[in-house]
Structures are given as structure tokens and as C-alpha cells.
Amino acid sequence: MMRFLKDSWRSAALVLAMVALLLPPAHAKPVQALKITVLVTNLSEDAQGEWGYSALVEVDGHKILYDTGASSDLVLKNAKILHIDLSDVEDVVLSHNHWDHVGGLMTLRHDLMAQNPKAMSRVHVGARVFEPRLNAAGEDRNGLKDIRDQYLATGGVFIVHDKPTELWPGVWFAGPVPRPNVEKNWSPGLSLKVADTLIEDNVPEDSPLLFETDQGTVILTGCGHAGVINIVEYARQILGPKPIHALVGGIHLFAASDQQLEWTGAKLKEYGLEALLAGHCTGLEATFRLRAATGLTRKTAVVSAVGSSYTLGKGIDPRKLAQ
Ligand SMILES: [Zn+2]
Ligand SMILES: [Zn+2]
């Protein structure tokens, strides 16, 4: 009898192991519905633009706010003009610590928690985001220096990720991005203190959001200080070497040299870029150069304005000015 039981347990375990092998890996469920709407960027028509970035992600019935602009109230103002309700957004992602991406967080939390206590209650950030960024006078210029405690006092939580994490089925917070390519696209002047030595602040926490879709990978980035090609190559490691179906956000190439733009465009083409909604610090000339280098068109490579959007299955809605 015991022998029989042992054997049946063994075969049951074997069957379970086989079933497990047949099941797809945890990240194989692609997103079905995805819309990314830009709420803050430098260009605007009927709302207000500023040097900063924020975008609302709507994915399979779930909302995530990616970055919060520079001014304390511009995300809220622009959302109102665009008739977008943010009171049911509970998850925020901050791409990095800079002032032009974190400035709206406290106003959003205070204003919206009156309607929904859970609104803006979780903030996802990349590892090392809170490390001091020291200027020449030794002052900490980390954009979250004061915001951190103010936000915690509201009952909100920061969730710090040091590796790729699936926040929602098919939605990945990449965490800090390895940097095999020297793309160096951040403003100099700040330092990190590592083991009592000052090293240049290369914004180590900079993290994109990645979306796994049936048509390829969609990437959303704030300033892309990790380097857009480093980001794309990391996305290919995490989600597989699929085409980059869309790239949305700021990629900080406004001051890039002709050679850097050529190299970046050739790489994006090699990795199968199919749509570019480039805003904020990407730069106008850089966007047009990348359009040419990747063979995209005025419909598929667009300068992002406030209210412009990318929808899976439909593509880019540029609104009026940037069409
Ligand atoms: Zn930045
Ligand atoms: Zn920025």
C-alpha cells in the first residue's frame, strides 16, 4: 500500500512537472489594450507645455502615471483640459530623480487622495534613486530630497526596484539599465559619493517601462539618461529580441552630435523601430534625424505635444501642430 502511494505521488509529481514545462514563462502574457497619453512635455497646443515629462498609461483596464512633470500642478491642469480623470490612478512610476519629472507628485497625491485615498499611493523607482547628487558646493540636488519624506507622511510608499519587475501582466519596470554603449546624455555637474570618492552622477536609477505586445515591445522613457540604445538592448534581454513596436517619451538627444544621431538612428533601425513619439528632451532636430535614419514617416515618427498619444493597434495620434 505504502509503495503504491509513493509511486502515485511520484507520477503525480512527474505530471505536474510536465505541465509546468508546458506552461509559458511568467512574462509570456502580452498586453491586449494599451494607450499612452502625454500629459506634460515641452510642446503644447491648447494646454500648457514646459520643460518636463509625464504620461498616462492605460493598459488592460489598469492605469499608471509615468513621471509627474516639473510644475507642481501642470499634470492636473492638463489632465483637466484633456478630460482625463486621474483619481483612479494608484501606481506612479518615476523614471529618475530629476526635478522636471518629480515636481507634480505631491500636488497629485494631496489633491486626488481627497477623492480616493489610494490615488497615487504607490511610487515605483529604480535602485539608488535617493542617493545624494552633490554640486560643486557639496549641496544635495536630488529632486526627491524633500519630496521623499513629504510623500511618506501622506501614507504613500516607495517601491524600489533593483531588477526588472512585472508590475502588471506584460508591463515591466526595467529598473537600472546596464550601459555597455557610451551614450552619455545627461547634463554634467553633479556627483555621486561612492565609498568616499566622488564620481560623476550618471543617473544610475534611470528606468523605462516596457510593454510586451503581440506586435513587439513598446518602450516608455522619461529622459532616457541610460541611453536609448542601452535601453532598447536591455528591453531585448528582458522581453526577447522582438521589433521595437513603439518608442515613446524623452531620449535626451537635443544636444547630440550628427555622428551620435546617425549611430542612434542606425541602431534603432537595426532593432526594428516601428513608431516614435518623441517628446521632452529628445529635441526637434534629433527627432527628424531619427525619422530619416530609421525610414519612418511623418505618421510614424512624431514630435510629441501635450495630449498626443500612442495606441496599440492604431498608432500615433499627433494632434494638430505636430502632424
Ligand atoms: Zn533628467
Ligand atoms: Zn527631463
Coordinates of C-alpha atoms in Angstrom, one line a residue, residues 24-32 59-60 62 64 91 93 122 124 159-175 208-213 234 238-239 242:
P24 CA 4.5 29.6 -20.8
P25 CA 7.0 31.5 -18.6
A26 CA 5.6 34.1 -16.3
H27 CA 6.1 37.0 -18.7
A28 CA 4.6 35.4 -21.8
K29 CA 1.2 37.1 -21.4
P30 CA 1.2 40.1 -23.7
V31 CA -0.9 43.2 -23.1
Q32 CA -4.0 43.4 -25.2
V59 CA -3.2 49.1 -20.0
D60 CA -5.8 46.3 -19.9
H62 CA -5.2 49.5 -15.3
I64 CA -0.2 54.0 -14.3
D91 CA 0.5 53.5 -9.3
V93 CA 6.4 55.4 -11.9
R122 CA 2.5 53.7 -4.7
H124 CA 7.9 52.7 -8.3
I159 CA 8.8 50.6 -4.1
V160 CA 12.4 50.4 -5.0
H161 CA 13.4 48.0 -7.8
D162 CA 16.9 46.9 -8.5
K163 CA 16.0 44.5 -11.3
P164 CA 13.2 44.0 -13.9
T165 CA 9.8 43.6 -12.3
E166 CA 6.5 42.8 -13.9
L167 CA 4.2 45.4 -12.3
W168 CA 1.1 44.1 -14.2
P169 CA 0.8 41.3 -16.7
G170 CA 3.0 42.2 -19.7
V171 CA 4.1 45.5 -18.1
W172 CA 7.7 45.7 -16.9
F173 CA 9.5 48.2 -14.8
A174 CA 13.1 47.7 -16.1
G175 CA 15.0 49.1 -13.1
P208 CA 12.0 52.8 -18.6
L209 CA 8.6 51.0 -18.6
L210 CA 8.4 48.1 -21.1
F211 CA 5.2 46.5 -22.6
E212 CA 5.1 43.1 -24.1
T213 CA 2.6 43.1 -27.0
Y234 CA 18.1 45.8 -22.2
I238 CA 14.2 41.2 -20.8
L239 CA 11.4 40.5 -23.4
K242 CA 11.4 41.4 -30.9

